[in-house]
Amino acid sequence: MLDQANQLREKMLIKQSDKPSKKTVKKTRVLAIASGKGGVGKSNFALNFGLSLIEQDKKVLILDVDMGFANIDVLLDQIPRETIASMIEKDLAVRDIIEKGPNGLLFISGGNGFNELFRMDDHKLHKFFQELATLQGEVDYIILDTGAGLSYENLRFILAADDVILVTTPEPTSITDAYSVVKMVHGKDPNVHMKLVVNQCVSIKEGQQTADNFTQAAAQFLGKEIGALGSIPNDLHVPEAVKKQQPLLLVYPNSESAVAIRQLTGEFLHLRVPYKLGLKGFIMKIFFK
Ligand SMILES: Nc1ncnc2c1ncn2[C@@H]1O[C@H](COP(=O)(O)OP(=O)(O)O)[C@@H](O)[C@H]1O
Ligand SMILES: [Mg+2]
């Protein structure tokens, strides 16, 4: 494992110093969407946030790494021809497995077996991440739709990303689980940038109060600053869009929740979070943390 990781690091360092002009290379940020509890609306948020970034002229790729519960493809009603698992099995290039969704949205599905691969086969995993690194500069954002909670894989994705958006609902169970994620991640690396989104709020006030309580508790008890990106109302248009297997932002573009997601996106784009190493930094951290 360490040998392979060292080889990968060397290759990436060589490639970086070889670059003729830094100006021409677009930065690719890796953004993990995470939660403590499942079913809080992560996948719907990842999808619609991605589409909202596209409305702001960003190029976006969603990497569906919710092992076992991958469902971006279901939300889009597009069965992927290939997945990360099949890519590795058939020795394909990452470009061969990228699916094209609506409005130029790109996505990759993990597929069955990806989690076992993540745990057991370093050689194959190494190859996958090397392939992924070739996308550096081709998209502005890679959004990781991660699984709920703190599995080994999730934690690695969260710790390696440039930014983490933590999704919770106002329910106490969802909040306490999200808080556990912050505690664990902060304990492992206090420099991870985390932002909170409160989904399924019955009122703006409820969203604000939940976010205030959460960010204050994190600051007071963990010494962790978490910015609140905003809240999304509980809106029946979301399950309606899911049933239609079409993204909310496209099928109900003026719904309350779609408007809230656009607002959040505006907030996100205004943040001045320092750019770390982007995609290459993500890949290096996946191997070294
Ligand atoms: N803002 C919202 N208002 C109403 N229902 C929502 C909202 N966000 C998500 N949901 C519903 O919650 C359920 C879980 O959403 P999903 O995105 O699959 O969650 P996760 O990825 O966290 O498991 C879906 O049935 C979806 O319709
Ligand atoms: Mg999901």
Short mmCIF file of C-alpha atoms and ligand atoms in Angstrom, two decimals:
data_model
loop_
_atom_site.label_atom_id
_atom_site.label_comp_id
_atom_site.label_asym_id
_atom_site.label_seq_id
_atom_site.Cartn_x
_atom_site.Cartn_y
_atom_site.Cartn_z
CA MET A 1 0.00 0.00 0.00
CA LEU A 2 2.64 2.46 1.05
CA ASP A 3 4.83 1.61 -1.94
CA GLN A 4 1.97 2.25 -4.31
CA ALA A 5 1.06 5.41 -2.51
CA ASN A 6 4.64 6.62 -2.76
CA GLN A 7 4.75 5.84 -6.46
CA LEU A 8 1.54 7.74 -6.98
CA ARG A 9 2.80 10.69 -4.99
CA GLU A 10 5.99 10.81 -6.99
CA LYS A 11 4.12 10.67 -10.27
CA MET A 12 1.81 13.45 -9.22
CA LEU A 13 4.60 15.66 -7.95
CA ILE A 14 6.50 15.19 -11.18
CA LYS A 15 3.43 16.00 -13.23
CA GLN A 16 2.79 19.16 -11.24
CA SER A 17 6.29 20.53 -11.63
CA ASP A 18 6.21 19.66 -15.33
CA LYS A 19 3.28 21.90 -16.01
CA PRO A 20 4.25 24.57 -18.51
CA SER A 21 1.84 27.26 -17.40
CA LYS A 22 -0.25 27.29 -14.25
CA LYS A 23 -2.53 29.96 -15.68
CA THR A 24 -4.04 27.69 -18.29
CA VAL A 25 -4.93 24.91 -15.86
CA LYS A 26 -8.43 25.12 -14.44
CA LYS A 27 -8.80 24.20 -10.80
CA THR A 28 -10.94 21.23 -9.88
CA ARG A 29 -12.39 21.35 -6.38
CA VAL A 30 -13.62 18.22 -4.67
CA LEU A 31 -16.73 18.71 -2.59
CA ALA A 32 -18.11 15.97 -0.34
CA ILE A 33 -21.79 15.93 0.58
CA ALA A 34 -22.06 14.13 3.91
CA SER A 35 -24.54 13.44 6.70
CA GLY A 36 -24.77 11.56 9.95
CA LYS A 37 -28.18 10.00 9.48
CA GLY A 38 -29.42 8.53 6.20
CA GLY A 39 -32.42 9.78 4.27
CA VAL A 40 -31.86 13.46 5.07
CA GLY A 41 -31.77 14.47 1.40
CA LYS A 42 -28.08 14.23 0.49
CA SER A 43 -28.50 12.72 -2.97
CA ASN A 44 -31.24 15.14 -3.96
CA PHE A 45 -29.13 17.99 -2.67
CA ALA A 46 -25.99 16.77 -4.48
CA LEU A 47 -27.89 16.50 -7.75
CA ASN A 48 -29.70 19.83 -7.58
CA PHE A 49 -26.76 21.71 -6.13
CA GLY A 50 -24.72 20.36 -9.05
CA LEU A 51 -27.33 21.59 -11.52
CA SER A 52 -27.44 24.92 -9.78
CA LEU A 53 -23.64 25.25 -10.12
CA ILE A 54 -24.09 24.50 -13.82
CA GLU A 55 -26.57 27.39 -14.03
CA GLN A 56 -23.65 29.50 -12.78
CA ASP A 57 -21.51 28.27 -15.71
CA LYS A 58 -19.54 25.71 -13.73
CA LYS A 59 -18.66 22.29 -15.07
CA VAL A 60 -19.74 19.62 -12.63
CA LEU A 61 -19.21 15.90 -12.21
CA ILE A 62 -21.03 13.91 -9.54
CA LEU A 63 -19.24 10.86 -8.22
CA ASP A 64 -21.78 8.59 -6.60
CA VAL A 65 -19.86 6.84 -3.88
CA ASP A 66 -22.73 5.97 -1.56
CA MET A 67 -21.70 2.35 -1.48
CA GLY A 68 -24.65 0.04 -1.71
CA PHE A 69 -27.18 2.87 -1.90
CA ALA A 70 -25.96 4.70 -4.97
CA ASN A 71 -28.95 6.37 -6.56
CA ILE A 72 -28.03 9.45 -8.59
CA ASP A 73 -28.75 7.30 -11.65
CA VAL A 74 -32.23 6.51 -10.31
CA LEU A 75 -32.95 10.18 -9.62
CA LEU A 76 -32.02 10.86 -13.25
CA ASP A 77 -33.68 7.76 -14.69
CA GLN A 78 -30.44 6.91 -16.46
CA ILE A 79 -29.00 3.46 -16.00
CA PRO A 80 -25.22 3.75 -16.19
CA ARG A 81 -23.58 1.68 -18.90
CA GLU A 82 -20.47 1.29 -16.79
CA THR A 83 -19.54 1.93 -13.16
CA ILE A 84 -16.32 2.34 -11.23
CA ALA A 85 -16.53 -1.34 -10.35
CA SER A 86 -16.95 -2.42 -13.98
CA MET A 87 -14.29 0.05 -15.12
CA ILE A 88 -11.77 -1.68 -12.93
CA GLU A 89 -12.93 -5.12 -13.88
CA LYS A 90 -12.71 -4.35 -17.62
CA ASP A 91 -9.70 -2.06 -17.41
CA LEU A 92 -11.51 0.95 -18.91
CA ALA A 93 -10.47 4.59 -18.85
CA VAL A 94 -12.40 6.94 -16.56
CA ARG A 95 -13.72 8.76 -19.62
CA ASP A 96 -15.41 5.55 -20.73
CA ILE A 97 -17.56 5.46 -17.62
CA ILE A 98 -18.68 9.09 -17.42
CA GLU A 99 -22.41 9.42 -18.04
CA LYS A 100 -23.91 12.58 -19.46
CA GLY A 101 -26.93 13.83 -17.56
CA PRO A 102 -29.14 16.87 -18.22
CA ASN A 103 -27.67 20.33 -18.91
CA GLY A 104 -24.16 18.95 -19.31
CA LEU A 105 -24.07 17.40 -15.84
CA LEU A 106 -21.58 14.53 -15.73
CA PHE A 107 -21.82 11.62 -13.33
CA ILE A 108 -20.10 8.39 -12.44
CA SER A 109 -21.69 5.58 -10.47
CA GLY A 110 -19.77 3.46 -7.99
CA GLY A 111 -21.59 0.26 -8.81
CA ASN A 112 -21.80 -2.94 -6.83
CA GLY A 113 -18.55 -4.14 -5.39
CA PHE A 114 -16.89 -0.75 -5.21
CA ASN A 115 -16.81 -0.86 -1.42
CA GLU A 116 -15.03 -4.21 -1.29
CA LEU A 117 -12.54 -2.88 -3.73
CA PHE A 118 -11.97 0.15 -1.58
CA ARG A 119 -11.10 -2.03 1.35
CA MET A 120 -9.15 -4.80 -0.21
CA ASP A 121 -7.51 -4.14 -3.49
CA ASP A 122 -5.00 -1.31 -3.26
CA HIS A 123 -3.62 -1.95 -6.69
CA LYS A 124 -7.01 -1.57 -8.37
CA LEU A 125 -7.92 1.37 -6.25
CA HIS A 126 -4.64 3.02 -7.10
CA LYS A 127 -5.42 2.61 -10.77
CA PHE A 128 -8.86 4.12 -10.37
CA PHE A 129 -7.55 7.20 -8.59
CA GLN A 130 -4.78 7.60 -11.15
CA GLU A 131 -7.45 7.61 -13.84
CA LEU A 132 -9.55 10.06 -11.86
CA ALA A 133 -6.56 12.40 -11.64
CA THR A 134 -6.66 12.80 -15.42
CA LEU A 135 -9.86 14.82 -14.96
CA GLN A 136 -7.93 17.59 -13.20
CA GLY A 137 -8.80 20.86 -14.88
CA GLU A 138 -11.63 19.37 -16.96
CA VAL A 139 -14.38 20.16 -14.50
CA ASP A 140 -14.73 22.89 -11.87
CA TYR A 141 -16.33 20.68 -9.24
CA ILE A 142 -16.38 17.02 -8.43
CA ILE A 143 -19.27 16.43 -6.04
CA LEU A 144 -19.08 13.27 -3.98
CA ASP A 145 -22.44 11.93 -2.92
CA THR A 146 -21.20 9.96 0.08
CA GLY A 147 -23.08 7.48 2.23
CA ALA A 148 -24.56 8.33 5.60
CA GLY A 149 -22.47 8.10 8.73
CA LEU A 150 -18.85 7.35 9.37
CA SER A 151 -17.87 4.23 7.54
CA TYR A 152 -14.20 3.79 6.77
CA GLU A 153 -14.72 4.80 3.13
CA ASN A 154 -16.84 7.84 3.96
CA LEU A 155 -14.33 9.15 6.41
CA ARG A 156 -11.56 8.85 3.85
CA PHE A 157 -13.61 10.75 1.27
CA ILE A 158 -14.58 13.46 3.74
CA LEU A 159 -11.04 13.96 5.01
CA ALA A 160 -9.63 14.20 1.50
CA ALA A 161 -12.14 16.68 0.03
CA ASP A 162 -11.53 20.43 -0.32
CA ASP A 163 -14.93 21.25 1.16
CA VAL A 164 -17.54 19.26 3.02
CA ILE A 165 -21.22 20.11 3.04
CA LEU A 166 -22.93 18.44 5.93
CA VAL A 167 -26.66 17.92 5.45
CA THR A 168 -28.99 17.56 8.40
CA THR A 169 -32.70 17.97 9.01
CA PRO A 170 -34.02 19.80 12.10
CA GLU A 171 -34.82 16.45 13.77
CA PRO A 172 -32.76 15.83 16.92
CA THR A 173 -31.63 12.40 15.71
CA SER A 174 -30.31 13.85 12.49
CA ILE A 175 -28.62 16.72 14.35
CA THR A 176 -26.87 14.53 16.91
CA ASP A 177 -25.63 12.19 14.17
CA ALA A 178 -24.33 15.14 12.15
CA TYR A 179 -22.62 16.43 15.27
CA SER A 180 -20.86 13.07 15.70
CA VAL A 181 -19.54 13.40 12.16
CA VAL A 182 -18.13 16.84 12.94
CA LYS A 183 -16.56 15.56 16.14
CA MET A 184 -14.91 12.62 14.46
CA VAL A 185 -13.71 14.57 11.40
CA HIS A 186 -12.47 17.48 13.49
CA GLY A 187 -10.61 15.04 15.75
CA LYS A 188 -8.82 13.56 12.75
CA ASP A 189 -8.14 16.82 10.95
CA PRO A 190 -9.08 20.23 12.37
CA ASN A 191 -8.48 21.91 8.99
CA VAL A 192 -11.38 20.32 7.08
CA HIS A 193 -13.74 23.04 5.80
CA MET A 194 -17.27 22.13 6.77
CA LYS A 195 -20.49 23.92 5.91
CA LEU A 196 -23.95 23.09 7.16
CA VAL A 197 -27.17 22.80 5.18
CA VAL A 198 -30.43 22.29 7.05
CA ASN A 199 -32.87 20.44 4.83
CA GLN A 200 -36.61 19.82 5.18
CA CYS A 201 -37.34 22.80 7.43
CA VAL A 202 -40.95 23.70 8.14
CA SER A 203 -40.06 27.40 8.36
CA ILE A 204 -37.15 29.73 7.73
CA LYS A 205 -37.02 30.31 11.46
CA GLU A 206 -36.64 26.61 12.17
CA GLY A 207 -33.80 26.39 9.67
CA GLN A 208 -32.01 29.36 11.17
CA GLN A 209 -32.43 28.15 14.72
CA THR A 210 -31.18 24.67 13.89
CA ALA A 211 -28.14 26.09 12.13
CA ASP A 212 -27.41 28.55 14.96
CA ASN A 213 -27.65 25.89 17.66
CA PHE A 214 -25.48 23.52 15.67
CA THR A 215 -22.73 25.95 14.75
CA GLN A 216 -22.65 27.38 18.27
CA ALA A 217 -22.34 23.93 19.84
CA ALA A 218 -19.54 22.99 17.44
CA ALA A 219 -17.68 26.22 18.23
CA GLN A 220 -18.19 25.99 21.98
CA PHE A 221 -17.58 22.31 22.61
CA LEU A 222 -15.26 21.34 19.79
CA GLY A 223 -13.63 24.65 18.88
CA LYS A 224 -14.78 24.02 15.31
CA GLU A 225 -16.03 26.84 13.12
CA ILE A 226 -18.75 25.65 10.79
CA GLY A 227 -20.44 28.12 8.51
CA ALA A 228 -24.14 27.77 7.81
CA LEU A 229 -24.82 27.79 4.08
CA GLY A 230 -28.56 28.06 4.57
CA SER A 231 -31.70 25.98 4.74
CA ILE A 232 -34.07 24.26 2.35
CA PRO A 233 -37.80 24.03 3.11
CA ASN A 234 -39.71 20.82 3.44
CA ASP A 235 -41.31 20.85 0.01
CA LEU A 236 -43.53 18.23 -1.61
CA HIS A 237 -42.03 19.13 -4.97
CA VAL A 238 -38.92 17.17 -3.93
CA PRO A 239 -40.64 13.76 -3.58
CA GLU A 240 -42.72 14.61 -6.65
CA ALA A 241 -39.54 15.17 -8.68
CA VAL A 242 -38.10 11.92 -7.29
CA LYS A 243 -41.22 10.02 -8.42
CA LYS A 244 -40.89 11.55 -11.86
CA GLN A 245 -37.19 10.66 -11.83
CA GLN A 246 -36.36 14.16 -12.98
CA PRO A 247 -34.26 16.69 -11.07
CA LEU A 248 -36.23 19.19 -9.01
CA LEU A 249 -34.32 22.12 -10.46
CA LEU A 250 -35.45 21.22 -13.96
CA VAL A 251 -38.96 19.94 -13.36
CA TYR A 252 -39.98 22.46 -10.64
CA PRO A 253 -37.50 25.28 -11.22
CA ASN A 254 -39.54 27.87 -9.33
CA SER A 255 -40.48 25.73 -6.33
CA GLU A 256 -39.49 27.01 -2.89
CA SER A 257 -36.84 24.35 -2.47
CA ALA A 258 -35.30 24.99 -5.90
CA VAL A 259 -35.09 28.70 -5.12
CA ALA A 260 -33.46 27.91 -1.75
CA ILE A 261 -30.88 25.65 -3.43
CA ARG A 262 -29.97 28.44 -5.86
CA GLN A 263 -29.56 30.81 -2.93
CA LEU A 264 -27.30 28.35 -1.15
CA THR A 265 -25.26 27.98 -4.30
CA GLY A 266 -24.80 31.75 -4.45
CA GLU A 267 -23.59 31.69 -0.83
CA PHE A 268 -21.24 28.85 -1.56
CA LEU A 269 -19.71 30.56 -4.57
CA HIS A 270 -19.07 33.69 -2.53
CA LEU A 271 -17.10 31.87 0.13
CA ARG A 272 -13.43 32.48 0.00
CA VAL A 273 -12.27 29.06 1.07
CA PRO A 274 -8.61 28.69 0.19
CA TYR A 275 -8.01 26.31 -2.66
CA LYS A 276 -5.80 23.49 -1.51
CA LEU A 277 -4.61 20.92 -3.98
CA GLY A 278 -7.98 20.18 -5.53
CA LEU A 279 -8.34 16.86 -7.25
CA LYS A 280 -4.70 15.88 -6.95
CA GLY A 281 -4.66 16.85 -3.29
CA PHE A 282 -7.77 14.77 -2.80
CA ILE A 283 -6.17 11.73 -4.37
CA MET A 284 -2.97 12.12 -2.40
CA LYS A 285 -4.91 12.46 0.84
CA ILE A 286 -7.03 9.41 0.08
CA PHE A 287 -3.79 7.46 0.09
CA PHE A 288 -2.05 9.12 3.00
CA LYS A 289 -4.71 9.64 5.64
N1 LIG B 1 -36.46 19.48 0.99
C1 LIG B 1 -37.18 18.34 0.98
N2 LIG B 1 -38.52 18.38 1.17
C2 LIG B 1 -39.25 17.24 1.17
N3 LIG B 1 -38.75 16.02 1.00
C3 LIG B 1 -37.39 15.91 0.81
C4 LIG B 1 -36.56 17.06 0.79
N4 LIG B 1 -35.27 16.64 0.56
C5 LIG B 1 -35.33 15.30 0.45
N5 LIG B 1 -36.60 14.85 0.60
C6 LIG B 1 -37.04 13.45 0.53
O1 LIG B 1 -36.26 12.68 1.43
C7 LIG B 1 -36.01 11.39 0.92
C8 LIG B 1 -34.53 11.06 1.01
O2 LIG B 1 -33.80 11.87 0.12
P1 LIG B 1 -32.37 11.44 -0.43
O3 LIG B 1 -31.85 12.59 -1.20
O4 LIG B 1 -32.45 10.13 -1.12
O5 LIG B 1 -31.60 11.28 0.96
P2 LIG B 1 -30.17 10.64 1.30
O6 LIG B 1 -29.34 10.69 0.07
O7 LIG B 1 -29.64 11.50 2.41
O8 LIG B 1 -30.43 9.25 1.77
C9 LIG B 1 -36.53 11.40 -0.51
O9 LIG B 1 -37.71 10.64 -0.54
C10 LIG B 1 -36.82 12.83 -0.84
O10 LIG B 1 -37.96 12.97 -1.64
MG MG B 2 -28.33 9.13 -0.99
#
